[in-house]
Every structure is written in C-alpha cells, then in structure tokens.
Short mmCIF file of C-alpha atoms in Angstrom, two decimals:
data_model
loop_
_atom_site.label_atom_id
_atom_site.label_comp_id
_atom_site.label_asym_id
_atom_site.label_seq_id
_atom_site.Cartn_x
_atom_site.Cartn_y
_atom_site.Cartn_z
CA UNK A 1 -4.99 12.97 12.25
CA UNK A 2 -3.11 13.49 15.29
CA UNK A 3 -2.90 17.22 16.30
CA UNK A 4 -2.38 17.55 20.08
CA UNK A 5 -1.60 21.03 20.30
CA UNK A 6 -2.12 24.77 18.47
CA UNK A 7 1.64 24.40 17.35
CA UNK A 8 1.87 20.72 16.32
CA UNK A 9 4.19 20.15 13.78
CA UNK A 10 2.44 19.50 10.43
CA UNK A 11 3.91 16.55 8.38
CA UNK A 12 2.60 15.20 5.03
CA UNK A 13 3.15 11.46 3.95
CA UNK A 14 3.59 9.97 0.69
CA UNK A 15 2.86 6.37 -0.15
CA UNK A 16 2.50 3.95 -3.20
CA UNK A 17 1.72 0.92 -1.61
CA UNK A 18 1.22 -1.07 1.48
CA UNK A 19 2.02 1.85 4.02
CA UNK A 20 3.72 -0.40 6.61
CA UNK A 21 6.12 2.41 7.36
CA UNK A 22 3.35 4.98 7.52
CA UNK A 23 1.44 2.65 9.94
CA UNK A 24 4.72 2.45 12.17
CA UNK A 25 5.10 6.26 12.03
CA UNK A 26 0.94 6.85 13.07
CA UNK A 27 1.35 4.19 15.74
CA UNK A 28 4.80 6.07 17.05
CA UNK A 29 2.89 9.34 17.40
CA UNK A 30 -0.17 8.31 19.15
CA UNK A 31 1.64 5.90 21.65
CA UNK A 32 4.08 8.71 22.54
CA UNK A 33 1.38 11.14 22.28
CA UNK A 34 3.91 13.53 20.04
CA UNK A 35 3.04 16.75 19.17
CA UNK A 36 2.89 15.96 15.50
CA UNK A 37 0.21 16.28 13.02
CA UNK A 38 -0.15 14.05 9.92
CA UNK A 39 -2.16 16.57 7.99
CA UNK A 40 -2.41 14.05 4.95
CA UNK A 41 -1.52 11.16 3.12
CA UNK A 42 -1.02 11.30 -0.73
CA UNK A 43 -0.63 8.37 -3.02
CA UNK A 44 -0.21 8.16 -6.84
CA UNK A 45 -2.02 4.86 -6.57
CA UNK A 46 -5.87 4.90 -5.48
CA UNK A 47 -4.96 0.77 -4.63
CA UNK A 48 -2.31 1.71 -2.26
CA UNK A 49 -3.25 0.02 0.81
CA UNK A 50 -1.90 2.70 2.97
CA UNK A 51 -4.47 5.08 2.23
CA UNK A 52 -7.10 2.78 4.22
CA UNK A 53 -4.20 2.82 7.06
CA UNK A 54 -4.63 6.67 6.99
CA UNK A 55 -8.27 6.41 6.99
CA UNK A 56 -8.70 4.13 10.04
CA UNK A 57 -6.25 6.86 11.85
CA UNK A 58 -8.61 9.43 10.62
CA UNK A 59 -5.91 11.25 8.50
CA UNK A 60 -7.01 13.18 5.26
CA UNK A 61 -6.00 11.45 2.06
CA UNK A 62 -5.47 12.13 -1.52
CA UNK A 63 -5.09 10.27 -4.53
CA UNK A 64 -2.94 11.83 -7.45
CA UNK A 65 -2.56 9.20 -10.35
CA UNK A 66 0.68 10.03 -12.25
CA UNK A 67 -1.08 7.98 -15.03
CA UNK A 68 -3.31 11.19 -15.46
CA UNK A 69 -0.70 13.19 -16.05
CA UNK A 70 1.18 13.46 -19.57
CA UNK A 71 4.87 13.68 -18.03
CA UNK A 72 6.54 13.88 -14.60
CA UNK A 73 6.75 17.75 -14.85
CA UNK A 74 2.93 18.13 -14.67
CA UNK A 75 2.28 15.24 -12.06
CA UNK A 76 4.82 16.63 -9.66
CA UNK A 77 3.10 20.25 -10.20
CA UNK A 78 -0.22 18.82 -9.01
CA UNK A 79 1.41 16.93 -6.15
CA UNK A 80 3.29 20.04 -5.29
CA UNK A 81 0.35 22.13 -5.17
CA UNK A 82 -1.42 19.53 -3.32
CA UNK A 83 1.09 18.91 -0.52
CA UNK A 84 1.57 23.12 -0.22
CA UNK A 85 -2.13 23.25 0.81
CA UNK A 86 -1.07 21.71 4.23
CA UNK A 87 1.74 23.93 4.72
CA UNK A 88 4.03 20.96 5.93
CA UNK A 89 7.64 21.65 7.56
CA UNK A 90 7.98 18.05 6.75
CA UNK A 91 7.13 15.66 3.56
CA UNK A 92 7.97 12.22 4.45
CA UNK A 93 8.46 9.39 1.60
CA UNK A 94 7.23 6.32 3.14
CA UNK A 95 7.51 3.97 -0.04
CA UNK A 96 6.61 6.42 -2.79
CA UNK A 97 8.05 4.63 -5.99
CA UNK A 98 8.16 7.60 -8.31
CA UNK A 99 11.57 9.53 -8.87
CA UNK A 100 10.80 13.57 -8.32
CA UNK A 101 11.75 15.97 -10.69
CA UNK A 102 14.53 18.63 -9.81
CA UNK A 103 12.10 21.31 -9.47
CA UNK A 104 9.89 19.49 -7.20
CA UNK A 105 12.88 18.44 -4.98
CA UNK A 106 14.18 22.11 -5.02
CA UNK A 107 10.78 23.21 -3.95
CA UNK A 108 10.56 21.01 -0.86
CA UNK A 109 14.43 21.70 -0.08
CA UNK A 110 15.51 20.88 3.57
CA UNK A 111 12.24 19.61 4.12
CA UNK A 112 11.97 16.22 2.11
CA UNK A 113 13.51 12.78 3.55
CA UNK A 114 13.67 9.60 2.33
CA UNK A 115 14.15 6.18 3.85
CA UNK A 116 16.12 3.38 1.64
CA UNK A 117 17.04 -0.32 2.58
CA UNK A 118 20.76 -0.05 2.33
CA UNK A 119 23.93 1.59 4.00
CA UNK A 120 24.00 4.32 1.72
CA UNK A 121 26.15 5.34 -0.05
CA UNK A 122 26.25 1.60 -1.07
CA UNK A 123 23.27 -0.09 -3.09
CA UNK A 124 21.35 3.01 -4.28
CA UNK A 125 18.43 2.26 -6.27
CA UNK A 126 16.20 -1.42 -6.13
CA UNK A 127 16.90 -4.63 -5.17
CA UNK A 128 18.91 -4.05 -2.63
CA UNK A 129 18.48 -7.03 -0.49
CA UNK A 130 19.98 -9.59 -2.91
CA UNK A 131 22.69 -7.36 -4.26
CA UNK A 132 23.86 -7.23 -0.77
CA UNK A 133 23.78 -11.12 -0.81
CA UNK A 134 25.25 -11.26 -4.15
CA UNK A 135 28.33 -8.96 -2.92
CA UNK A 136 28.52 -11.68 0.14
CA UNK A 137 28.39 -8.47 2.50
CA UNK A 138 28.44 -9.33 6.21
CA UNK A 139 26.17 -6.26 7.31
CA UNK A 140 23.41 -4.53 5.66
CA UNK A 141 20.97 -1.84 7.19
CA UNK A 142 18.52 1.00 6.50
CA UNK A 143 19.38 4.77 5.71
CA UNK A 144 17.04 7.85 6.58
CA UNK A 145 18.31 10.61 3.93
CA UNK A 146 17.55 14.34 3.05
CA UNK A 147 16.33 13.97 -0.54
CA UNK A 148 18.45 16.08 -3.11
CA UNK A 149 18.67 16.15 -6.80
CA UNK A 150 20.52 13.02 -7.22
CA UNK A 151 18.75 9.74 -6.26
CA UNK A 152 19.45 8.31 -2.95
CA UNK A 153 22.45 10.47 -2.57
CA UNK A 154 21.33 13.10 -0.04
CA UNK A 155 23.14 13.71 3.41
CA UNK A 156 22.41 11.08 5.82
CA UNK A 157 20.31 11.84 8.67
CA UNK A 158 20.46 8.43 10.47
CA UNK A 159 21.40 4.55 9.88
CA UNK A 160 20.74 1.21 11.44
CA UNK A 161 22.83 -1.96 10.83
CA UNK A 162 22.29 -5.39 11.26
CA UNK A 163 24.63 -8.48 10.54
CA UNK A 164 23.78 -10.63 7.32
CA UNK A 165 24.08 -14.56 8.25
CA UNK A 166 24.76 -17.47 6.06
CA UNK A 167 21.17 -18.55 6.67
CA UNK A 168 19.89 -15.11 5.07
CA UNK A 169 17.66 -14.76 1.86
CA UNK A 170 16.60 -11.73 0.14
CA UNK A 171 13.26 -12.20 2.07
CA UNK A 172 14.51 -12.66 5.51
CA UNK A 173 16.79 -9.29 5.13
CA UNK A 174 13.39 -7.37 3.76
CA UNK A 175 11.84 -8.60 7.01
CA UNK A 176 14.34 -8.00 9.44
CA UNK A 177 15.10 -4.35 7.65
CA UNK A 178 11.46 -3.71 8.20
CA UNK A 179 11.54 -4.25 11.87
CA UNK A 180 14.91 -1.60 11.79
CA UNK A 181 12.75 0.84 9.53
CA UNK A 182 9.38 0.68 11.73
CA UNK A 183 11.72 2.06 14.68
CA UNK A 184 14.19 4.31 13.07
CA UNK A 185 12.05 6.58 10.71
CA UNK A 186 9.56 7.36 13.31
CA UNK A 187 12.10 8.34 15.80
CA UNK A 188 14.14 10.33 13.30
CA UNK A 189 10.93 12.02 12.67
CA UNK A 190 10.45 12.78 16.22
CA UNK A 191 13.57 14.36 16.49
CA UNK A 192 13.13 16.71 13.55
CA UNK A 193 9.97 17.86 14.98
CA UNK A 194 11.64 18.56 18.25
CA UNK A 195 14.34 20.47 16.62
CA UNK A 196 17.06 18.21 17.81
CA UNK A 197 17.88 17.66 13.83
CA UNK A 198 18.13 20.72 11.64
CA UNK A 199 17.76 19.87 8.15
CA UNK A 200 18.85 23.01 7.15
CA UNK A 201 22.32 22.46 8.52
CA UNK A 202 22.91 18.75 6.71
#
C-alpha cells in the first residue's frame, strides 16, 4: 500500500491474471513517490499472479470468485460492495476479464477506467493483435478509456501508437504494446489523481 499523505488519492485495481499492468502502476507510484494510495487489489480468480504482486507491495487483496455466484448481477453486486469499502475515487481495470453489468458501470460512472490493446474505436473485443495483422494495418496501439455501458466504447482518455512492420507477429505486437501500456496507464492515473484529467467532463 502506498499512502504518502492524509489526502492520498484512493484507487482500487481489478485484475484477473498476471498483473503486469498492476506491477507497472505499483512501480510508477513508488518511483515517483506519488500521493496515490492503492487501497486494494481485487481479483475474480484466486490463481491470479497479480495478487502475489500486490502482497509483495503490501497492498490488501481480495478474491471474489465469479464462479461462486449464480449470475453476473449477483457477482457484480458483491464486487461493488467490496470496492466501496475503500471509497475509491478511481477504479482501474487492469486485465479484469469480466463484462460488467450496466448497474455496476452506472454506479461507478466517471471513476471507472480500462486499458485496451488497440486504437479504439478500431478492434474492440479480443484478439486485437492478430486482427490488426489480418487487416494489414500500418499502425497499432493502446487506448485508455472511460468505461461506459457499451463494451470498449467509452470516451478515449489517452492513446499511444506504434508502427506495424512486415516482421511483426501477433506475439511481437503484444510485447511491443505491453511496453506502451506500462508507460501510459500509470501516467494517466497520475494525471487523474492530480486533477489534470477530469473524468466527469469526458
């Protein structure tokens, strides 16, 4: 947990897997000594390695398994209640592989953000790297957006582009996009925390 002042900006991060974007955020906050408090990391999978990353950084963790609930509504209600314990000003989706219900998204309106490996509005959904290659695109990238009711369709907060080369494969594109993600996502969170980006005005 990083809390460098009584008014530290409270953030909750949601993950489902490896947590490499989470690690980038943790490292960025620590290296820059930002007044941002990662209050908790919550996962829908108890096998997510990102939970170990959080524990190593002394950040509280919770697991809310979606398989323990009869439907998405009940799972999202439990997730919402867990998040609200920390009263975050920002909820960060960092590889959280669940489609959220409209009720959940409305509850966290203007404080829920996601990172997506494409230059939105192009290539919403999965398998973006291969789809970019199949379409013979000359550029690819990463987008950070506000989460709204339609999947991967919220207002764009920031994007970073890379050139697609003739040597690229889906794997090399994934690796190159990760590099951009690890720089862009923490920087955007910093700007939101400092008030330089106002999500309510997007």
